[in-house]
CSV table of C-alpha atoms and ligand atoms in Angstrom, one decimal:
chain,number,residue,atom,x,y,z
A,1,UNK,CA,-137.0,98.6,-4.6
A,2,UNK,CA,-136.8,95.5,-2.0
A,3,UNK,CA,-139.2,97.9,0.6
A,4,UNK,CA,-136.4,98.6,2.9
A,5,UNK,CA,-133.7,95.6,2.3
A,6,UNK,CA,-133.3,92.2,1.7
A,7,UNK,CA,-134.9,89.8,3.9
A,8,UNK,CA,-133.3,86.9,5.8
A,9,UNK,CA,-134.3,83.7,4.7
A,10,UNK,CA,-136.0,85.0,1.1
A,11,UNK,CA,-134.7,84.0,-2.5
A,12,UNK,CA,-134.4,86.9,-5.0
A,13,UNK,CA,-134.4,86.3,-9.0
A,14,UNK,CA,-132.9,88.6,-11.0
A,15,UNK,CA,-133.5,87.9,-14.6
A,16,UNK,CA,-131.6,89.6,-17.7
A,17,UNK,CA,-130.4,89.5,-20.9
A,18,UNK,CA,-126.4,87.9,-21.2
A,19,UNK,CA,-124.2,90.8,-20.6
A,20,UNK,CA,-126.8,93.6,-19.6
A,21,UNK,CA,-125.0,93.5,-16.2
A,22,UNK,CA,-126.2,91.1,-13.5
A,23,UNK,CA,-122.8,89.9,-12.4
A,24,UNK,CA,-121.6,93.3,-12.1
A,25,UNK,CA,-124.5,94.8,-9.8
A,26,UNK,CA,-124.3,91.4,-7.0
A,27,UNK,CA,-120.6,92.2,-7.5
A,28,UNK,CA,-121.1,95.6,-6.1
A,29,UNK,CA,-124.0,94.8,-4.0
A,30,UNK,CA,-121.3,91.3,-2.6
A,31,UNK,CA,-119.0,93.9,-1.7
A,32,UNK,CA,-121.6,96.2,0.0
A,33,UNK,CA,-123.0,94.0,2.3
A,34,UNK,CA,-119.6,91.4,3.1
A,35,UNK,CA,-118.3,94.8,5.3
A,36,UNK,CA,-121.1,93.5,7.5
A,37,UNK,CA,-122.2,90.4,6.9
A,38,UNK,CA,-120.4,86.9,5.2
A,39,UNK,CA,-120.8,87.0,2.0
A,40,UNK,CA,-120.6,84.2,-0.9
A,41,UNK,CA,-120.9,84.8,-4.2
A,42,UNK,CA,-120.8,81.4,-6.0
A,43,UNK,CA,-120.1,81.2,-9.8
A,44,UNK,CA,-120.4,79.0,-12.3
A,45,UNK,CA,-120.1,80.8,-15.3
A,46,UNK,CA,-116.5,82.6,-15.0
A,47,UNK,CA,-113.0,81.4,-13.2
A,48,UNK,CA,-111.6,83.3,-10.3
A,49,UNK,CA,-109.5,85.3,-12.2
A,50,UNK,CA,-112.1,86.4,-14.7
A,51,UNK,CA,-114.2,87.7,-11.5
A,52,UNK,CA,-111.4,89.4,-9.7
A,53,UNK,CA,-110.3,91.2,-13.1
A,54,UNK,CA,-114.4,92.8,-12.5
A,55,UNK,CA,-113.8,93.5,-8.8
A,56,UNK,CA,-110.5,95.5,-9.5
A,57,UNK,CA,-112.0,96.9,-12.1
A,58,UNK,CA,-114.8,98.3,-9.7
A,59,UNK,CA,-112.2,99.1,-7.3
A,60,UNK,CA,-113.1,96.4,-4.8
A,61,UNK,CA,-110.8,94.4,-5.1
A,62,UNK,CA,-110.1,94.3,-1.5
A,63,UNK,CA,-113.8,93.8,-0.5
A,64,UNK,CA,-113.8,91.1,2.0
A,65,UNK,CA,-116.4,89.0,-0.8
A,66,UNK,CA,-115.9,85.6,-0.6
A,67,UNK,CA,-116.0,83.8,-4.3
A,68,UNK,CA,-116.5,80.3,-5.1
A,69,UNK,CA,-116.3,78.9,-8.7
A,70,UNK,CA,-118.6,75.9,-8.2
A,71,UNK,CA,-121.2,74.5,-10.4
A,72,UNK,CA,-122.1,71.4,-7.6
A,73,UNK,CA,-125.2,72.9,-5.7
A,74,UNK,CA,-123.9,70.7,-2.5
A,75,UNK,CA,-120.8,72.3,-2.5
A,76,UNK,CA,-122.2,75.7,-2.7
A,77,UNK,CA,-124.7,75.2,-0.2
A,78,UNK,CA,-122.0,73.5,2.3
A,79,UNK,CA,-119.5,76.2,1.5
A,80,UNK,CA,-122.5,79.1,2.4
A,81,UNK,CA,-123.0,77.0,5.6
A,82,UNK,CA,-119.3,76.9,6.7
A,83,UNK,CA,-118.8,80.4,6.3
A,84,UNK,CA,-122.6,81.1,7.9
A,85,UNK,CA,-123.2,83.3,4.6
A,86,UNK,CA,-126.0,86.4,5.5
A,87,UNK,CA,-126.3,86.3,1.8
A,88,UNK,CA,-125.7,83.9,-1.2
A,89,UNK,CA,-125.1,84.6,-4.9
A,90,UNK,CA,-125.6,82.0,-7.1
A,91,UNK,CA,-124.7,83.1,-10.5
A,92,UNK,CA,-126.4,81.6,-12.3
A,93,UNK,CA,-129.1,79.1,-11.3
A,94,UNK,CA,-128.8,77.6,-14.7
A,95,UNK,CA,-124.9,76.6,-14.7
A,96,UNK,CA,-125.5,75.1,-11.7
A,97,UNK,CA,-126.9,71.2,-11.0
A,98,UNK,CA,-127.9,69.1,-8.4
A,99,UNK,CA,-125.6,65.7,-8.1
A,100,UNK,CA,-128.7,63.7,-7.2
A,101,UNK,CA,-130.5,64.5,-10.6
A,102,UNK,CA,-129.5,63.8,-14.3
A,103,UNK,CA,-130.0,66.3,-16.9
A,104,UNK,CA,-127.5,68.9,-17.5
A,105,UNK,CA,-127.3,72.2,-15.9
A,106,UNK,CA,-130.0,74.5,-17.3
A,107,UNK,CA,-132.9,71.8,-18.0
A,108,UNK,CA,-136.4,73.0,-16.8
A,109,UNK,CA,-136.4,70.1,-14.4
A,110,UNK,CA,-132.4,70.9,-12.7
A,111,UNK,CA,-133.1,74.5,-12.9
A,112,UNK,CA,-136.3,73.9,-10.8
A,113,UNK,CA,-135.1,71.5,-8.4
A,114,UNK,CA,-131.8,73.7,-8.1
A,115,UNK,CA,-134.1,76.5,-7.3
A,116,UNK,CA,-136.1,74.6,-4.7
A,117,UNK,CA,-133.2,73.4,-2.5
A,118,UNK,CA,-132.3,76.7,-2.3
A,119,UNK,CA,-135.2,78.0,-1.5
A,120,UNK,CA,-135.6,75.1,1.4
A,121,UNK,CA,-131.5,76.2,2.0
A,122,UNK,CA,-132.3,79.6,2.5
A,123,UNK,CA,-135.1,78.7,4.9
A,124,UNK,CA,-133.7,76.7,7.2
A,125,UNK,CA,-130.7,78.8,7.4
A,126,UNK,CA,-132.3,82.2,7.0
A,127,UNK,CA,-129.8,83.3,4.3
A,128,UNK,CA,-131.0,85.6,1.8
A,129,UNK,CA,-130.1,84.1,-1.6
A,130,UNK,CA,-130.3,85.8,-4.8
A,131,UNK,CA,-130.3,83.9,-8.4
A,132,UNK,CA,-129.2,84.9,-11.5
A,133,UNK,CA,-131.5,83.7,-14.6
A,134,UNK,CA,-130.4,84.7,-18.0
A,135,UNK,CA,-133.5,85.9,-20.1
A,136,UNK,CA,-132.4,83.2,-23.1
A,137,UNK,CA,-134.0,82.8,-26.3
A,138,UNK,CA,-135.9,79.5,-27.3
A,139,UNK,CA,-132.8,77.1,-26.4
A,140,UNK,CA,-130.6,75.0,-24.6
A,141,UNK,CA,-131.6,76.7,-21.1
A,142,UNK,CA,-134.7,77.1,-19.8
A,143,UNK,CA,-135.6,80.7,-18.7
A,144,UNK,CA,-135.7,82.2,-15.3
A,145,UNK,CA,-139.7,82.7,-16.1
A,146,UNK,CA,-139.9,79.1,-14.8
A,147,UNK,CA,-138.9,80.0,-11.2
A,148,UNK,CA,-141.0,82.6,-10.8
A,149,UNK,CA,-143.6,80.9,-8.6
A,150,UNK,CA,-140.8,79.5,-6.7
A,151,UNK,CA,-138.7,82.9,-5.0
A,152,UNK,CA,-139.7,85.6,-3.0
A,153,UNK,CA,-139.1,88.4,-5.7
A,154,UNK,CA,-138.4,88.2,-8.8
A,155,UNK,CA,-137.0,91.3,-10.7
A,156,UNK,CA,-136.1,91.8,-14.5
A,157,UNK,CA,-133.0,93.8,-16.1
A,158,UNK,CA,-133.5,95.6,-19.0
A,159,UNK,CA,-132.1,98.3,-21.3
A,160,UNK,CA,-132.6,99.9,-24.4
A,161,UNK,CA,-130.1,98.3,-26.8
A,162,UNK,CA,-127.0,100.3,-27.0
A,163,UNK,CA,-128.1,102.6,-24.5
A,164,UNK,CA,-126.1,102.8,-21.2
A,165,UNK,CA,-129.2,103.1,-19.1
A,166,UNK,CA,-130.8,100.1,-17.2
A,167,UNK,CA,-133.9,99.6,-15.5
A,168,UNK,CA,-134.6,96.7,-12.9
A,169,UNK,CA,-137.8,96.1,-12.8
A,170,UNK,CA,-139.5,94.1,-9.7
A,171,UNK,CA,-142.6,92.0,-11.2
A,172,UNK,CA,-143.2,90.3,-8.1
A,173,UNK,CA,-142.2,91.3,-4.6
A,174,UNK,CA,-143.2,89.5,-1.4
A,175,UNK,CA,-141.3,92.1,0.8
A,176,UNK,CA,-142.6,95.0,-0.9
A,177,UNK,CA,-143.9,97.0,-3.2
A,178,UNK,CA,-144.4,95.7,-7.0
A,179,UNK,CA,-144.3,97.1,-10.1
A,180,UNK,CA,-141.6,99.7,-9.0
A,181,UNK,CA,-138.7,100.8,-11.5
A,182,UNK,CA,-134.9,101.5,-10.2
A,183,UNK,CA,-132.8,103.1,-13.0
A,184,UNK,CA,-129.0,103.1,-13.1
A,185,UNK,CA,-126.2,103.7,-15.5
A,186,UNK,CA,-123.5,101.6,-16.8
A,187,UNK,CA,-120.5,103.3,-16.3
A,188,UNK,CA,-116.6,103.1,-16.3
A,189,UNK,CA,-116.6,102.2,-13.1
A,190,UNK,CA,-119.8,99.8,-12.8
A,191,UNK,CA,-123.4,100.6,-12.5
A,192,UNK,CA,-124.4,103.9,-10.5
A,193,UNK,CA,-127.9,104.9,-9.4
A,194,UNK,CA,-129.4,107.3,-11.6
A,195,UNK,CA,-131.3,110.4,-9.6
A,196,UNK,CA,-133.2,113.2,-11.7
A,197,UNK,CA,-134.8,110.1,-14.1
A,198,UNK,CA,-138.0,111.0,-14.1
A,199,UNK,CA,-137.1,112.6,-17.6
A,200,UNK,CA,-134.6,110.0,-18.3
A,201,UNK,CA,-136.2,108.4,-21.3
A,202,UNK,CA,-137.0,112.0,-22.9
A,203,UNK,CA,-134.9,112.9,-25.8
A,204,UNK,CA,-136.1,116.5,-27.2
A,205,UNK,CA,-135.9,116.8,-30.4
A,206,UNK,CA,-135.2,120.7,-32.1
A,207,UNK,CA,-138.5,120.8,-33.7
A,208,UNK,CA,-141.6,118.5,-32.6
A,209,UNK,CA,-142.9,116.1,-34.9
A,210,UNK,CA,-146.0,115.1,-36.1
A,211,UNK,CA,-146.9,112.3,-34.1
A,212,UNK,CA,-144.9,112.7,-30.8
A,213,UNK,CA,-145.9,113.8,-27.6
A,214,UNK,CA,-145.2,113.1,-24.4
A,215,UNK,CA,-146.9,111.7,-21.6
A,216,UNK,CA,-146.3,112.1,-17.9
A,217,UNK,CA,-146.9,108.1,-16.8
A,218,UNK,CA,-146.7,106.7,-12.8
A,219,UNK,CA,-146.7,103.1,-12.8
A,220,UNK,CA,-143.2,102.6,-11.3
A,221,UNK,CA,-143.5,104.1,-7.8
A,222,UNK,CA,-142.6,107.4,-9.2
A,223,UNK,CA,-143.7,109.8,-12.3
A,224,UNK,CA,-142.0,109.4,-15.4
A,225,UNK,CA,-142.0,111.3,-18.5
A,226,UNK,CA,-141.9,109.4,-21.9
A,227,UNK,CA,-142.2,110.2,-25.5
A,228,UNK,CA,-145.0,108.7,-27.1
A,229,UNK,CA,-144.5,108.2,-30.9
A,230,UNK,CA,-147.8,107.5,-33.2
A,231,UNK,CA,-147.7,106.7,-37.1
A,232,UNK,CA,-151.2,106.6,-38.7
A,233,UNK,CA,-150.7,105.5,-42.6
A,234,UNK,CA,-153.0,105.1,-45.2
A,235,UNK,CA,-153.2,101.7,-46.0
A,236,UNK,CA,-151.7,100.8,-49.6
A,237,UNK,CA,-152.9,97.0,-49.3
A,238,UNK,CA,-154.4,94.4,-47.4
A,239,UNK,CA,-155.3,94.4,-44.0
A,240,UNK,CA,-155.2,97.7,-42.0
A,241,UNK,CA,-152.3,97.0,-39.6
A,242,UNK,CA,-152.4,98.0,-35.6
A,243,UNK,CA,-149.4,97.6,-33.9
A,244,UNK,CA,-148.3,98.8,-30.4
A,245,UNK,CA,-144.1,98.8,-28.8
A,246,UNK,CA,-144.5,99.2,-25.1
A,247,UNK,CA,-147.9,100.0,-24.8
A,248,UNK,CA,-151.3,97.7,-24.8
A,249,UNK,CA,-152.2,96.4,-28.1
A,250,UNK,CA,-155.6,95.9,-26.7
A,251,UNK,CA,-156.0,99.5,-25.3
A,252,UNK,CA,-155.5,100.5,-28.6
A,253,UNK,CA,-158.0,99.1,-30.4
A,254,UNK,CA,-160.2,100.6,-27.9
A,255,UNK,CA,-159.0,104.2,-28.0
A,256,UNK,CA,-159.2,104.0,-32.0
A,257,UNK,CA,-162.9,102.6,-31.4
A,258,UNK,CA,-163.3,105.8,-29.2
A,259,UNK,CA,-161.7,108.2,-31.7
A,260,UNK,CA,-164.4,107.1,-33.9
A,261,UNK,CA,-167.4,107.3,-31.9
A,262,UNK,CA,-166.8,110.0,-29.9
A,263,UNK,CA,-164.3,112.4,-31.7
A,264,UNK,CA,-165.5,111.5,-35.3
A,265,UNK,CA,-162.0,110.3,-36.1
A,266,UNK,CA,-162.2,107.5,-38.4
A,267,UNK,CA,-159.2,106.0,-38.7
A,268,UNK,CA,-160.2,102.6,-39.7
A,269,UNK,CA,-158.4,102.0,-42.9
A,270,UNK,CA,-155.2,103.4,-41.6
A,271,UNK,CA,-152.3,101.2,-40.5
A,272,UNK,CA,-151.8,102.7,-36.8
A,273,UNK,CA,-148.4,102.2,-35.0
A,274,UNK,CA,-148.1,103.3,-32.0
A,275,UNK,CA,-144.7,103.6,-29.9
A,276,UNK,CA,-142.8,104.2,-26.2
A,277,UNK,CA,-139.6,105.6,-26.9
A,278,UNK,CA,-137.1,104.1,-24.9
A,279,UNK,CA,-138.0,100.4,-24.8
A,280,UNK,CA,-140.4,101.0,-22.0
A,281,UNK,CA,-143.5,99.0,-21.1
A,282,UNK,CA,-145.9,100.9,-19.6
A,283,UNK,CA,-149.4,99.2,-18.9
A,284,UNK,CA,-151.4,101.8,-17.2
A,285,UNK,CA,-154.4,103.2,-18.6
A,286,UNK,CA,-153.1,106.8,-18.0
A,287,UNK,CA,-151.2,106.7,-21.3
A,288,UNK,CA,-155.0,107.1,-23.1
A,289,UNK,CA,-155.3,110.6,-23.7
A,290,UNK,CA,-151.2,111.0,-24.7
A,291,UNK,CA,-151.9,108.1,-27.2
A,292,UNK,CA,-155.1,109.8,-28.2
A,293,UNK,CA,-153.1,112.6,-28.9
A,294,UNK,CA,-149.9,111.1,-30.9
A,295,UNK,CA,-152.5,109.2,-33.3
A,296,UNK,CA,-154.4,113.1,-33.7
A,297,UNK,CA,-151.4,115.1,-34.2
A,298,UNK,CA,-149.8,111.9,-36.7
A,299,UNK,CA,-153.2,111.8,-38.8
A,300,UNK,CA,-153.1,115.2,-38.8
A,301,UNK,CA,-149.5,115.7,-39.7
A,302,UNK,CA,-149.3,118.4,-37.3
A,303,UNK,CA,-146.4,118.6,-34.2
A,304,UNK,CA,-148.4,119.5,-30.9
A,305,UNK,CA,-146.0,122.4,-28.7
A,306,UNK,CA,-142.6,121.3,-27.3
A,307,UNK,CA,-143.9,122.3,-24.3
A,308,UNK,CA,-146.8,119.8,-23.8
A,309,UNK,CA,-147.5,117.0,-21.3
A,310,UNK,CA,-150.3,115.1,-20.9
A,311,UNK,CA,-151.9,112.2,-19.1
A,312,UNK,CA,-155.6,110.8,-19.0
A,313,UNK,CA,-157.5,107.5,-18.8
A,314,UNK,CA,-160.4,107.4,-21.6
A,315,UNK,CA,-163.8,105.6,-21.1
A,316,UNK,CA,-165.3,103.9,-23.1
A,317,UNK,CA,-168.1,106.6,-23.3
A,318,UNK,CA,-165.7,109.4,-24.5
A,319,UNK,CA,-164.9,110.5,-21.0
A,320,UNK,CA,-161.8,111.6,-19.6
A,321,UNK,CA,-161.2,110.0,-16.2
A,322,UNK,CA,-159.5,111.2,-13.6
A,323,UNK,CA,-155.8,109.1,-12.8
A,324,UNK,CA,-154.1,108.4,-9.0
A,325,UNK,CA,-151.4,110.7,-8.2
A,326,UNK,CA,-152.5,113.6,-10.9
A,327,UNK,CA,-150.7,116.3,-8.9
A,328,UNK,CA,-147.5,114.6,-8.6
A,329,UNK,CA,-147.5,114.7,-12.6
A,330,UNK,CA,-148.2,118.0,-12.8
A,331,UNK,CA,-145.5,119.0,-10.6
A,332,UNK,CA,-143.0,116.9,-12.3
A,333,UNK,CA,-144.3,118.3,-16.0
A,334,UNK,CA,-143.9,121.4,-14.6
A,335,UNK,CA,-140.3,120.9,-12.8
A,336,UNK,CA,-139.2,119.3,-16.2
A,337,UNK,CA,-139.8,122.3,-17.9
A,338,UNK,CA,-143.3,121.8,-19.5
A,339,UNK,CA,-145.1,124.8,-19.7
A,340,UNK,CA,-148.9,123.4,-20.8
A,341,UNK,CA,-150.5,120.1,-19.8
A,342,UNK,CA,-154.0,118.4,-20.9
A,343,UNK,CA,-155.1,116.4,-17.9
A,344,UNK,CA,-158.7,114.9,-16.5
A,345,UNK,CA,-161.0,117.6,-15.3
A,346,UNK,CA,-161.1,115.4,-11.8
A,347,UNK,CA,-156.8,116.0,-11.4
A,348,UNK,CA,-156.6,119.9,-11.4
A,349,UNK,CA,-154.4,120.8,-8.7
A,350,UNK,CA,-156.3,123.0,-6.0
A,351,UNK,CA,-153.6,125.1,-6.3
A,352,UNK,CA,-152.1,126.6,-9.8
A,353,UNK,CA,-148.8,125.2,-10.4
A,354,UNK,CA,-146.5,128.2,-11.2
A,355,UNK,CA,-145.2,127.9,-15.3
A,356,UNK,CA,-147.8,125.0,-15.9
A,357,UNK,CA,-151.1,125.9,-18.1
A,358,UNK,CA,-153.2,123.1,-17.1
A,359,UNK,CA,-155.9,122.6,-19.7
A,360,UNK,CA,-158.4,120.2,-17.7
A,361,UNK,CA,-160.5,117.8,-20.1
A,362,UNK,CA,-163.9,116.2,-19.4
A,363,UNK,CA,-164.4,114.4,-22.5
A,364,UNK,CA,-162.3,112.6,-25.5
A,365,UNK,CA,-163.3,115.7,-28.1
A,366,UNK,CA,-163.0,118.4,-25.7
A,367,UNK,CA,-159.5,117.0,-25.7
A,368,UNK,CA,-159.0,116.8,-29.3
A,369,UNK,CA,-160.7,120.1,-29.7
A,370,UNK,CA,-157.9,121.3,-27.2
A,371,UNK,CA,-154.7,119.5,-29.6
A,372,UNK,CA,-156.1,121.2,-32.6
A,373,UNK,CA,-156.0,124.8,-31.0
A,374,UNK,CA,-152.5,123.8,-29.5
A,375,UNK,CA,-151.5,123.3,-32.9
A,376,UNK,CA,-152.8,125.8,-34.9
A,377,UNK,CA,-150.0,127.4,-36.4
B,401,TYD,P1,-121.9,91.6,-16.7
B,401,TYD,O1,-122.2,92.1,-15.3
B,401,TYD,O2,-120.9,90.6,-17.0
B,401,TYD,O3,-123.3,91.1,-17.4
B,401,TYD,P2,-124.2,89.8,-17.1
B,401,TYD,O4,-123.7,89.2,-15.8
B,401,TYD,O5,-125.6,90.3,-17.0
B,401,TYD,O6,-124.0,88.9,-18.2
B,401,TYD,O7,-121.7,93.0,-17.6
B,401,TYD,C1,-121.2,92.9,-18.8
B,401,TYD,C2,-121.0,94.2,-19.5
B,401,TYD,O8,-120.9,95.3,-18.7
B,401,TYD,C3,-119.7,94.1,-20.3
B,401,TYD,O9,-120.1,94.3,-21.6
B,401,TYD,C4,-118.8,95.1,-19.8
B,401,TYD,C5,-119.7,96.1,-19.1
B,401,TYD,N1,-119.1,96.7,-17.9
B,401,TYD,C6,-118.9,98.1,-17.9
B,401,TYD,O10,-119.3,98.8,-18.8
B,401,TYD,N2,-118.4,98.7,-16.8
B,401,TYD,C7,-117.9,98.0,-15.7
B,401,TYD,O11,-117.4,98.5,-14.8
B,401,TYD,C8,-118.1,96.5,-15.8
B,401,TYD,C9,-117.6,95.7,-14.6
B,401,TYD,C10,-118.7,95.9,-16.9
B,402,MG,MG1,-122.7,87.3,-15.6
């Protein structure tokens, strides 16, 4: 995720919701690194004892981590100093204050100027720092959105709620690449890297549904299969509702402007509700076709096959345009077990992919021309 490590002299964010698991990753990563390099992992939210109980619970309780419950930013910078720290964890940036400022830990205008002697601190002193923000609703603290502008890299926690997966997410990365997704596991034992996730998010269901597809998407350095869920209702009052979790609001007000003109699906006094299964975000405008299809196959109350992948970015003319890495999604459809794709015309492989039926589509009712065959009972 970092592009090959952390940098000397950079400052990290890493944002989350309370308890989603920031202490325990730095904990683990602490322990990692101190077997080569010093390292301080200042805390201001729990005592000694409360961290140690983690760190035996991780089994490291013998790493050579060196803690610090301090909530005085002098003191934590002086203690990184004395022990010539290769990288400081300051958890978190906003239980922590600066002795020359009033305000209480946590105000916008501490949190900043916390933030920016650090930053100056890790500088001159080429330490790599990283900084825990908690994501916080409207509040007391200010959020870690604030210090964006400030670090190096900032990168987000986040989980489905009560699911034992988390994604880190890097929105901004001097040091490498953005946008890219690491997925781990809460476990027993802490968090462990999760391999094989391209399908992590994919739940299948006995029987399809009407409404539910899934789309092969590649904004996160890597494909990833998600289930797309689409609900188009007749409208009983009011206002036709659009409403979109995960996905582009925007995008689909376009696609269901496209529907219309080009596919002679009118779908204008329908309440549409569209869905990414998982607590995803995915912005890129390779979901079209999959959300083209999950609005078809809900409006017509009919499932599309199990076995169906599909990606695709729509035009505003009714064309299906071609996506970047269209091969790569194939393969992974195919090595997931899907056994038919639809897919822009432009992104057929150049050779057949063995066990994948790769329908290639040109055009927005070519494509729905395609669903409607697939699910002809
Ligand atoms: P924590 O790292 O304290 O979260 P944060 O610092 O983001 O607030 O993690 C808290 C949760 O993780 C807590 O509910 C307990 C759970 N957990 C495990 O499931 N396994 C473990 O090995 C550890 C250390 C914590
Ligand atoms: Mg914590």
């Amino acid at each position: 995720m970092l592009g090959g490590g952390l940098v000397p002299g950079s400052v990290l964010l890493l944002g989350g919701d309370p308890g989603i698991g920031k202490s325990t990753l730095l904990t683990q990563l602490g322990a990692a690194l101190a077997r080569n390099v010093p390292v301080l992992y200042a805390s201001a939210e729990e005592s000694l004892p409360q961290i140690r109980l983690r760190a035996s619970r991780l089994g490291l309780e013998e790493a050579p981590l060196r803690l610090l419950c301090e909530s005085d930013l002098d003191e934590i910078m002086a203690q990184a100093r004395a022990c010539q720290a290769g990288l400081l964890v300051v958890d978190s940036v906003q239980t922590i204050a600066s002795s020359r400022l009033t305000g209480v830990p946590g105000a916008v205008a501490q949190l900043r100027e916390c933030a920016q002697e650090l930053v100056r601190f890790a500088k001159s002193t080429d330490t790599a720092v990283i900084l825990v923000g908690h994501v916080t609703k409207e509040g007391t603290l200010a959020g870690p959105r604030v210090l964006e502008h400030l670090v190096d890299t900032v990168l987000y926690f986040e989980s489905d709620s009560g699911s034992r997966y988390r994604i880190i997410r890097a929105v901004k990365n001097r040091f490498g690449p953005a946008s890219e997704l690491a997925f781990y596991a809460m476990t027993e034992q802490g968090l462990r890297g999760v391999r094989n996730s391209s399908a992590l998010f994919l739940t299948r269901p006995e029987r399809p549904a009407p409404g539910s597809v899934v789309a092969v998407t590649h904004d996160s350095g890597r494909p990833l299969l998600v289930e797309l869920q689409a609900l188009v209702d007749q409208v009983k009052y009011g206002q036709p509702r659009r409403m979109a979790q995960g996905l582009d609001a925007q995008r689909l007000a376009m696609l269901l402007a496209v529907l219309h003109r080009h596919a002679a699906i009118a779908l204008a006094d329908a309440d549409v509700f569209v869905n990414l299964v998982g607590g995803l975000e995915v912005r890129e405008p390779a979901t079209d076709l999959a959300i083209v299809a999950a609005l078809v196959s809900s409006h017509a109350n009919r499932a599309v096959p199990a076995g169906l992948a599909l990606f695709g970015e729509i035009g505003l003319t009714g064309e299906v345009r071609p996506v970047a890495y269209g091969e790569e999604r194939l393969i992974e459809a195919s090595r997931q077990g899907f056994t038919v794709a639809l897919a822009p015309r432009a992104n057929l492989p150049r050779k057949p992919i063995k066990g994948l039926d790769v329908r290639a589509v040109e055009r927005v009712d070519v494509a729905v021309g395609e669903l409607r065959s697939l699910c002809a009972p």
